[in-house]
mmCIF file of C-alpha atoms in Angstrom:
data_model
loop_
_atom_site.group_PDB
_atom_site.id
_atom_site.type_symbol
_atom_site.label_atom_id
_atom_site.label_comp_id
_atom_site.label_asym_id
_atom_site.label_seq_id
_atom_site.Cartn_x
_atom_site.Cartn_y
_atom_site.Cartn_z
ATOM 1 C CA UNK A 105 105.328 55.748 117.062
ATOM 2 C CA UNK A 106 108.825 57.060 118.915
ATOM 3 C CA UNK A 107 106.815 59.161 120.575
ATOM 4 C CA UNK A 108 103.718 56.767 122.114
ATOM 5 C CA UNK A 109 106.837 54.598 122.588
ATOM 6 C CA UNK A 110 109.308 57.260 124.913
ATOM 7 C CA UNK A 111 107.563 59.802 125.277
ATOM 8 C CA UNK A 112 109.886 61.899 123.449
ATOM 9 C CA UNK A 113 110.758 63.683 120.607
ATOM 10 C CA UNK A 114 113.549 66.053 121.404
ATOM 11 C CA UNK A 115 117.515 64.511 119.900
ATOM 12 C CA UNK A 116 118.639 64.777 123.678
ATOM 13 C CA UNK A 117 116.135 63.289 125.175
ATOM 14 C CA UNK A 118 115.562 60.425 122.964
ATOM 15 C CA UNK A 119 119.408 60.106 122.986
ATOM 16 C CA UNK A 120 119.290 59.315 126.944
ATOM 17 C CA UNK A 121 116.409 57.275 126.956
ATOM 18 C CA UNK A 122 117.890 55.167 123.940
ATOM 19 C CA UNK A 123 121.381 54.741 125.035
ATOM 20 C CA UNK A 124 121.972 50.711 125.458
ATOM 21 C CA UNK A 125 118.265 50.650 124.460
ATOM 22 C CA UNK A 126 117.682 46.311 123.473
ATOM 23 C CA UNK A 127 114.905 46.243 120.878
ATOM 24 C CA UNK A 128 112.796 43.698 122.277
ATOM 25 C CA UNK A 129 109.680 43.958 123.557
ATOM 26 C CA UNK A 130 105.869 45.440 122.480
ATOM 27 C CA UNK A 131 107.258 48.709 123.608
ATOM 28 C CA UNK A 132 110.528 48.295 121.571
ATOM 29 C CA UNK A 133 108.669 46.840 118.754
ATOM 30 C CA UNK A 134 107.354 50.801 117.866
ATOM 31 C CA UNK A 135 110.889 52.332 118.442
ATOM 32 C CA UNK A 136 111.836 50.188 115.736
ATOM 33 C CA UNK A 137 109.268 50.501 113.463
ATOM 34 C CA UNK A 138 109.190 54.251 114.087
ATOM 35 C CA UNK A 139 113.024 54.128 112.992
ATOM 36 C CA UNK A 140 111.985 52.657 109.867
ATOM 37 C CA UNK A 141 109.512 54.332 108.768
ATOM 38 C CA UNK A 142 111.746 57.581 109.465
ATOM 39 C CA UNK A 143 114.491 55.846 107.246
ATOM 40 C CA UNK A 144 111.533 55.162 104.307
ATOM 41 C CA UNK A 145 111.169 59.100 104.447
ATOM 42 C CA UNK A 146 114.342 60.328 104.884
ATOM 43 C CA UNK A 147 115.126 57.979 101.546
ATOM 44 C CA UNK A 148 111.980 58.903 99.609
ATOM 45 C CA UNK A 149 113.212 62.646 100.038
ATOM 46 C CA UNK A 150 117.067 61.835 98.464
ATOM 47 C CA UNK A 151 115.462 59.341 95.471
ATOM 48 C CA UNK A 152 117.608 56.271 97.350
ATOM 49 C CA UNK A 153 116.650 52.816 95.909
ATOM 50 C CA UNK A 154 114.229 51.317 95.773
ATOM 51 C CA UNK A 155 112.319 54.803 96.700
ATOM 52 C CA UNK A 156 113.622 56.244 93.324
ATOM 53 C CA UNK A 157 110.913 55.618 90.570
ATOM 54 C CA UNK A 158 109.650 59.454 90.897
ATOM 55 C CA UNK A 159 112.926 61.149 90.333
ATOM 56 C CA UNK A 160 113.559 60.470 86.728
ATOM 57 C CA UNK A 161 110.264 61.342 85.549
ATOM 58 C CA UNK A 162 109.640 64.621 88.017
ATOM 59 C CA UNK A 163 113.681 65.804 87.146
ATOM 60 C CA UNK A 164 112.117 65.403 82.674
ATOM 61 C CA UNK A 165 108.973 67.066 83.086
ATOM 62 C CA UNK A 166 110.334 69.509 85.746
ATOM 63 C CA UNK A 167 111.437 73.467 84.909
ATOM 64 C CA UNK A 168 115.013 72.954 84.867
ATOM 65 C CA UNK A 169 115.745 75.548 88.012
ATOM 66 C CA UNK A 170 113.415 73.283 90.045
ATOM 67 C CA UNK A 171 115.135 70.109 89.399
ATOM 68 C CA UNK A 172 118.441 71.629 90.118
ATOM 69 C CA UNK A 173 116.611 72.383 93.542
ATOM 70 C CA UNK A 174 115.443 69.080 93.639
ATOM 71 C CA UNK A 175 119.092 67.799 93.412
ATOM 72 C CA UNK A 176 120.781 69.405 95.719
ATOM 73 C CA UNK A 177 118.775 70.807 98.717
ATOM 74 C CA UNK A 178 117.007 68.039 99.945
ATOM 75 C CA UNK A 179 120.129 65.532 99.962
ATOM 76 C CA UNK A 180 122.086 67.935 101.833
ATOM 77 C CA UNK A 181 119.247 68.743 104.109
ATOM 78 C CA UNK A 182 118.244 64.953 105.088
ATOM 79 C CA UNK A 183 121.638 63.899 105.214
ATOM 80 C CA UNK A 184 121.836 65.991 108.058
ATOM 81 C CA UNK A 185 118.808 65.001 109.732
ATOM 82 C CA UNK A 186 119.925 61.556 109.452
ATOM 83 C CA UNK A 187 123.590 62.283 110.957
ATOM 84 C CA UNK A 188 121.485 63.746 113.880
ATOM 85 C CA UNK A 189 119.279 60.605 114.283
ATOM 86 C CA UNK A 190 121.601 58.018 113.842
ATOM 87 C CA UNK A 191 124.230 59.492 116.435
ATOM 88 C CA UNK A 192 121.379 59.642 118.940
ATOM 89 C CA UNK A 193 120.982 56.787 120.857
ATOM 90 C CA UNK A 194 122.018 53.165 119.879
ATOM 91 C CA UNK A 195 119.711 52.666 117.195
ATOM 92 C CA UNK A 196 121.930 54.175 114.685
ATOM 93 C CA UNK A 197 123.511 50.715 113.921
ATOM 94 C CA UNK A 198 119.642 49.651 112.545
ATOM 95 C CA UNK A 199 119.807 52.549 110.367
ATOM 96 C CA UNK A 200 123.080 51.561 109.375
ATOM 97 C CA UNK A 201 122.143 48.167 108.006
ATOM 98 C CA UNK A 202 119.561 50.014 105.865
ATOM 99 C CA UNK A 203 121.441 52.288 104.381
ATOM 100 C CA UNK A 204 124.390 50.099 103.285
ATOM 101 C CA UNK A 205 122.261 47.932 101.413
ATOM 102 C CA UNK A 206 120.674 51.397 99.871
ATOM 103 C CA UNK A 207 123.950 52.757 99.521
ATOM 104 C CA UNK A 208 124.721 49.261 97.114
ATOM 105 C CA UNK A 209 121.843 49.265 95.446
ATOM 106 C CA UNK A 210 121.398 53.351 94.673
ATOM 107 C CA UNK A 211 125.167 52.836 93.379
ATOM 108 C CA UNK A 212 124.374 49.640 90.995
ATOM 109 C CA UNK A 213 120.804 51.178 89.624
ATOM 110 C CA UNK A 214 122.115 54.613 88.658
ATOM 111 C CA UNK A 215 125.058 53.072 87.003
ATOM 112 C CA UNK A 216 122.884 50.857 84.520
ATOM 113 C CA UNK A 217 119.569 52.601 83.919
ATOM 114 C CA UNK A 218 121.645 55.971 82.739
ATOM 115 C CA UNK A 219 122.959 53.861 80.097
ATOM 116 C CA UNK A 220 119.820 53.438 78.004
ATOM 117 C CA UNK A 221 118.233 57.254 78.207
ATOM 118 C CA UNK A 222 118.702 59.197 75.670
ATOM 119 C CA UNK A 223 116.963 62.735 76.673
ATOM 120 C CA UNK A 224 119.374 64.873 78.780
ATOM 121 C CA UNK A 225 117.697 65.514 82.182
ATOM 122 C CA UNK A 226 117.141 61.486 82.505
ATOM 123 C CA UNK A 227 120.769 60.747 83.091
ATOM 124 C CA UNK A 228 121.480 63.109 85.419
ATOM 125 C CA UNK A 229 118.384 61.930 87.073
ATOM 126 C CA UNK A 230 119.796 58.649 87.276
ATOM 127 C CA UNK A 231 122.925 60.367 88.309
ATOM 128 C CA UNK A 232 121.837 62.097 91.288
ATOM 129 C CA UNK A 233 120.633 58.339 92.309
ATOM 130 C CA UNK A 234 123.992 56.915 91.884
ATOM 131 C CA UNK A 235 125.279 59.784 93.817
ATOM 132 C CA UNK A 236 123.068 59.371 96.728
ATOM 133 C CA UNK A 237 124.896 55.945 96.778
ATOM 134 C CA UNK A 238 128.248 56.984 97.439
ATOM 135 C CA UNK A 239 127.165 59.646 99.442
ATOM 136 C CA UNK A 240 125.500 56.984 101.759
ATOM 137 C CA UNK A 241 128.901 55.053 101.463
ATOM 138 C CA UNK A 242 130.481 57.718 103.992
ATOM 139 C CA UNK A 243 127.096 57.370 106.482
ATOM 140 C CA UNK A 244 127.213 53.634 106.279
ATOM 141 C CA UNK A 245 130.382 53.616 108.197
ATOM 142 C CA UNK A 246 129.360 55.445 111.115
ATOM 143 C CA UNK A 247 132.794 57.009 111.811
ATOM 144 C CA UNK A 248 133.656 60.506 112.141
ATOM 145 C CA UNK A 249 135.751 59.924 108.777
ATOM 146 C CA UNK A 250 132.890 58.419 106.964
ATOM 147 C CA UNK A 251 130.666 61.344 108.266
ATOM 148 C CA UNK A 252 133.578 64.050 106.939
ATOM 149 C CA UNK A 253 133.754 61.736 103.555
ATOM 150 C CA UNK A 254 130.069 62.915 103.666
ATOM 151 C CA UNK A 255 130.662 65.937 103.519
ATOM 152 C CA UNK A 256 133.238 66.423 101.402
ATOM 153 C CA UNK A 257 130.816 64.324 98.919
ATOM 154 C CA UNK A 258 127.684 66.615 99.640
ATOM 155 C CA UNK A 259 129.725 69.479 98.703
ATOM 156 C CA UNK A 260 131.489 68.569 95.300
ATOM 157 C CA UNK A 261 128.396 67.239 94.176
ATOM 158 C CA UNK A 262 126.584 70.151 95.155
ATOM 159 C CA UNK A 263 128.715 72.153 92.915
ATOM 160 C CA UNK A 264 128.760 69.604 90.155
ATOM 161 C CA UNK A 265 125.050 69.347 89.809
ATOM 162 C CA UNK A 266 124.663 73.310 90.133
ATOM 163 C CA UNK A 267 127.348 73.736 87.165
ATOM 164 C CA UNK A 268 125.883 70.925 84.839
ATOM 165 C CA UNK A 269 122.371 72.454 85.766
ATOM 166 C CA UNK A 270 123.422 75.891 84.860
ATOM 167 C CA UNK A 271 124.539 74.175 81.190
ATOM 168 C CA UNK A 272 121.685 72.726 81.012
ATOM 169 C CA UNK A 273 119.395 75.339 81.703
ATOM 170 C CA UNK A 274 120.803 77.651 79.201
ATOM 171 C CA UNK A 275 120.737 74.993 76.713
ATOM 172 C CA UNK A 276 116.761 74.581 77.275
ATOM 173 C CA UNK A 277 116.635 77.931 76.324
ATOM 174 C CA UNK A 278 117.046 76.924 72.182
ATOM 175 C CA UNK A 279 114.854 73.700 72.676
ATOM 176 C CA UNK A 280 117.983 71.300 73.410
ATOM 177 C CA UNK A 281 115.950 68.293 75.043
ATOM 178 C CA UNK A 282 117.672 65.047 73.718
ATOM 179 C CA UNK A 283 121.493 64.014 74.086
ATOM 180 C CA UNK A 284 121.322 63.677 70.151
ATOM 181 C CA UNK A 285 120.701 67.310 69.587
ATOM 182 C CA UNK A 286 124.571 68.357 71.311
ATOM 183 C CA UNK A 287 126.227 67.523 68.486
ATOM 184 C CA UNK A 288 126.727 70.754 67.409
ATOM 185 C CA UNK A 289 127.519 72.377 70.900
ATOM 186 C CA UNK A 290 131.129 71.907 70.255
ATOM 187 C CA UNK A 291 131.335 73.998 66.897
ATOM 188 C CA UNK A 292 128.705 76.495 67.988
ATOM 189 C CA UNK A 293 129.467 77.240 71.579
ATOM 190 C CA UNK A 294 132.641 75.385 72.590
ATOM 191 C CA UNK A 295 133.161 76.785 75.776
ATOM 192 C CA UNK A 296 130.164 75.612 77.638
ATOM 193 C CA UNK A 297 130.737 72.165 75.421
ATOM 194 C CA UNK A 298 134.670 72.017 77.572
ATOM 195 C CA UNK A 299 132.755 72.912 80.444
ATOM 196 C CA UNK A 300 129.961 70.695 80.302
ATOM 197 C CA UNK A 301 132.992 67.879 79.568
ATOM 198 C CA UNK A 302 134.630 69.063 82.294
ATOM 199 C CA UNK A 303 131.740 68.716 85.051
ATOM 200 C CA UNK A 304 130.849 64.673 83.399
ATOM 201 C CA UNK A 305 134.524 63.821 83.743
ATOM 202 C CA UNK A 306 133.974 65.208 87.393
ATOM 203 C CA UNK A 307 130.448 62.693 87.787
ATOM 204 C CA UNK A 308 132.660 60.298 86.574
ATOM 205 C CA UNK A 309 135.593 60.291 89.037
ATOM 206 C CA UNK A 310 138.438 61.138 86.697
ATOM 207 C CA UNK A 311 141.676 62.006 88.591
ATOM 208 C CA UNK A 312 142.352 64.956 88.567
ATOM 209 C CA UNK A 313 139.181 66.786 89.012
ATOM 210 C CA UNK A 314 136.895 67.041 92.400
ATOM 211 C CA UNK A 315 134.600 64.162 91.916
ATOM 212 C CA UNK A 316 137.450 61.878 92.188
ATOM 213 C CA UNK A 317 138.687 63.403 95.432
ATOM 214 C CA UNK A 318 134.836 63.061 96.817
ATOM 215 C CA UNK A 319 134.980 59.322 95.433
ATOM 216 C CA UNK A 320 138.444 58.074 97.245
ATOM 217 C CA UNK A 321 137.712 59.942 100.395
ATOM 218 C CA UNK A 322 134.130 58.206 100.330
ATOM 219 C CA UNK A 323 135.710 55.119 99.127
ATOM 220 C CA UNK A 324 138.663 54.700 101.604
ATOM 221 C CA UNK A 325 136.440 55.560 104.625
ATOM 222 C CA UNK A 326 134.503 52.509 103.761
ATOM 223 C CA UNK A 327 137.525 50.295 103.729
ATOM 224 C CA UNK A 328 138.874 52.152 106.655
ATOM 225 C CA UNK A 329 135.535 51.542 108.970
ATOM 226 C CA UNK A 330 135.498 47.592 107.502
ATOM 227 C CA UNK A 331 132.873 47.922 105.045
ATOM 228 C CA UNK A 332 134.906 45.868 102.232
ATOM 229 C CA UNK A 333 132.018 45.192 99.644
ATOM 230 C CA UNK A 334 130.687 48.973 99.548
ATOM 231 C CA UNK A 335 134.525 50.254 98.080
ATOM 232 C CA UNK A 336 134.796 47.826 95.318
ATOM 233 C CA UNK A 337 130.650 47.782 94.088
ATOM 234 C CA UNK A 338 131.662 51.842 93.774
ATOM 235 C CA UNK A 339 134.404 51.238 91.941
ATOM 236 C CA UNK A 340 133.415 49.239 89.576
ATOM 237 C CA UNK A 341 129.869 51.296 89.144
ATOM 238 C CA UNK A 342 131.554 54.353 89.070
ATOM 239 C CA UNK A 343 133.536 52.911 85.646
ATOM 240 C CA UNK A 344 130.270 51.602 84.007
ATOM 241 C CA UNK A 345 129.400 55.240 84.608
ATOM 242 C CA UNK A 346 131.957 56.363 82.611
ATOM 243 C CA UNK A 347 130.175 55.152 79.524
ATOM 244 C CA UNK A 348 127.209 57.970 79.752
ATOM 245 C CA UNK A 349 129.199 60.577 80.951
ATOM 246 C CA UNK A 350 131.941 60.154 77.958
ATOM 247 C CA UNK A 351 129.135 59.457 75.718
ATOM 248 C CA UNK A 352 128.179 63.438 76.271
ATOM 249 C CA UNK A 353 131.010 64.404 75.227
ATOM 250 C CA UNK A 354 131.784 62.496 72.583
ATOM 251 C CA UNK A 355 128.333 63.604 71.237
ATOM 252 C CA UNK A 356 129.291 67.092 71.587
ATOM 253 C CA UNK A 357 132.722 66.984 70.273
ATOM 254 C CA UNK A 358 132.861 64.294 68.140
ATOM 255 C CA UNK A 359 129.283 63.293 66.361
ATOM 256 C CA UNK A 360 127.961 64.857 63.200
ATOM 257 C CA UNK A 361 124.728 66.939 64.532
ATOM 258 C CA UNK A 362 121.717 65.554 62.661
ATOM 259 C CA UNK A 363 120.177 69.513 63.048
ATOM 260 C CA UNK A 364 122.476 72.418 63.056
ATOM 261 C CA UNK A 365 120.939 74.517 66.184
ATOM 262 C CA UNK A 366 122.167 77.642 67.040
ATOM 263 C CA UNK A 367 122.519 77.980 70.894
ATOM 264 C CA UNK A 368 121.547 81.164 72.524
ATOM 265 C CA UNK A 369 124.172 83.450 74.639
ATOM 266 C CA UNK A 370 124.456 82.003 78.202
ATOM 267 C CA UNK A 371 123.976 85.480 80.435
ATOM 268 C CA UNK A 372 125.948 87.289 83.069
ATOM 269 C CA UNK A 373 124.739 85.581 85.856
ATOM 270 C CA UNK A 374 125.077 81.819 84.566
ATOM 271 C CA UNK A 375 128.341 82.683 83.514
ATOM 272 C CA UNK A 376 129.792 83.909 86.744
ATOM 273 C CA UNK A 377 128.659 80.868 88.268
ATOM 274 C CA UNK A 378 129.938 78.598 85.597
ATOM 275 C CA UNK A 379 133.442 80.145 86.146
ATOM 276 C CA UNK A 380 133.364 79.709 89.984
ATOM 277 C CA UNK A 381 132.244 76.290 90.534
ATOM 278 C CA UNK A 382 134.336 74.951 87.148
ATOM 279 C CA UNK A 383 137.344 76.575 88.711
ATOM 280 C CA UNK A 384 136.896 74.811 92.162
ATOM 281 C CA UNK A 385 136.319 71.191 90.303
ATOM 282 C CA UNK A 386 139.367 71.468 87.937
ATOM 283 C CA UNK A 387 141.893 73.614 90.600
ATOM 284 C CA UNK A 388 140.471 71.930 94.310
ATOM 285 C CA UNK A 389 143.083 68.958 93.908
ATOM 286 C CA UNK A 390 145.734 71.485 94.361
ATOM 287 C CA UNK A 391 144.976 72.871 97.831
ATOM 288 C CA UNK A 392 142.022 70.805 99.086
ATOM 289 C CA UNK A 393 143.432 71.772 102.988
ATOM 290 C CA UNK A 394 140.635 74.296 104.042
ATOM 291 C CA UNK A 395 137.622 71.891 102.713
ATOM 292 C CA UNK A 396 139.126 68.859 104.296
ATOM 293 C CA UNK A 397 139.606 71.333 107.719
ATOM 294 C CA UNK A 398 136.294 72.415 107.225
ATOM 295 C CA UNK A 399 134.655 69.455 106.974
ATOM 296 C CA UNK A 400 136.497 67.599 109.747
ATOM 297 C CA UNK A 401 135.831 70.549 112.839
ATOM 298 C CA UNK A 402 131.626 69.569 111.211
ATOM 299 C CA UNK A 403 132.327 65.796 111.459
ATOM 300 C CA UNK A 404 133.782 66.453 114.900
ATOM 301 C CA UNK A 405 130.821 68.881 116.471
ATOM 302 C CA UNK A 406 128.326 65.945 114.950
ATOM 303 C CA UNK A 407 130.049 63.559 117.812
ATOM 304 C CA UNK A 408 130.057 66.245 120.611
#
């Protein structure tokens, strides 16, 4: 529809044609509807609300390598698409309006509906929706500091969801498919228990590990671009979240296991990666300089 519309479909182009572009018109009518639909798909692919009811279901019945993919590459790969097409032109401010309101309700929806599951790979499903919520949070401002908030965001929860994946992976391995049957994680295996603790305090935005960094960046570029309602809804979802992510480890640390199960070794390779990213989302508080450099020269060659 952009296309029968401009007669374009190159970023540059469009970007000239659309610059001070007024949607009005028949003609102006199939920009905008091209737009959306765009925005529909570019949601669908990151499991935003209210395009979300696949991802819990596809993350459960999914081999657990796959739905680590699923988490990760194709929020960091549309999120830059949609940098691209909403910089382009002056139709980034419709996109805009749609993804604040996805951005509030993605935050509010994976807050409550991880509260209730009770199988493993369901919260974090839920999870990676709450996620894509205050990822959008940094997009919805439309500032070169929301867009570095971004990315900041993308990559500490890239590295979260690869290190609670990993866990989780090697768990499958001995049959571990409900949050009941971690009691015994603790006693059997404690250092992937402390790591897996580690990585839900990170979800969870407890200072001082990297999720909270992602979360106030993300957070204070929304207050700093005007955006007033989408810093407090995060807040407050981000400490109803706290109840599923604690209730992990309390069930691994604290509960009487109804089965004893013994785990399997996790191997070489799981390890090394365990030690890596745990070591960035425990120690990146310390020196977070070259990620916040990083990220900024990105945000910067976005604009130019």
């Amino acid at each position: 529809m952009i296309y029968g519309s401009t007669g374009a479909t190159h970023f540059d182009q469009l970007a000239k044609i659309l610059t001070g572009y007024e949607i009005t018109g028949a003609r102006s009518s199939g920009i905008f509807m091209g737009i959306l639909f765009i925005a529909v798909g570019f949601l669908f692919k990151i499991t935003a609300v209210p395009f979300h009811m696949w991802a819990p279901d596809i993350y459960e019945g999914s081999p657990t390598p796959v739905t680590a993919f699923l988490s990760i590459a194709p929020k960091i790969s549309i999120s830059a698409n949609i940098s691209r097409v909403s910089i382009y032109g002056s139709y980034g401010a419709t996109l805009q309006q749609i993804f604040f309101f996805c951005s509030i309700a993605s935050m509010i929806l994976g807050a409550l509906a991880a509260m209730a599951q009770t199988k493993v790979k369901r919260p974090l499903a839920h999870s990676s929706i709450g996620h894509v919520g205050y990822i959008r949070t940094g997009f919805s401002c439309g500032t070169i500091e929301g867009i570095q908030a971004l990315l900041i965001g993308l990559f500490i929860y890239a590295l979260m969801t690869i290190d609670a994946f990993a866990i989780v992976s090697a768990l499958r391995q001995t049959r571990v498919k409900y949050i009941a049957d971690l009691g015994a994680l603790a006693k059997t295996n404690p250092i992937s228990a402390i790591t897996f603790s580690i990585t839900m305090f990170s979800y969870a935005g407890i200072p001082p590990l990297a999720g909270f960094c992602s979360k106030f960046y993300l957070f204070f570029a929304a207050l700093g671009c005007g955006a007033y309602f989408l810093a407090p809804v995060g807040v407050v979802t981000s400490v109803i979240g706290c109840f599923y992510y604690i209730r992990l480890a309390k069930r691994m640390f604290f509960d009487t296991p109804r089965t004893w199960i013994l785990y399997e070794p996790m191997d070489r390779d799981k390890s090394l990666l365990l030690a890596m990213t745990s070591s960035f989302i425990t120690s990146s508080f310390l020196y977070p300089s070259p990620l916040f450099s990083v990220t900024h020269q990105m945000a910067l060659s976005s604009y130019l």
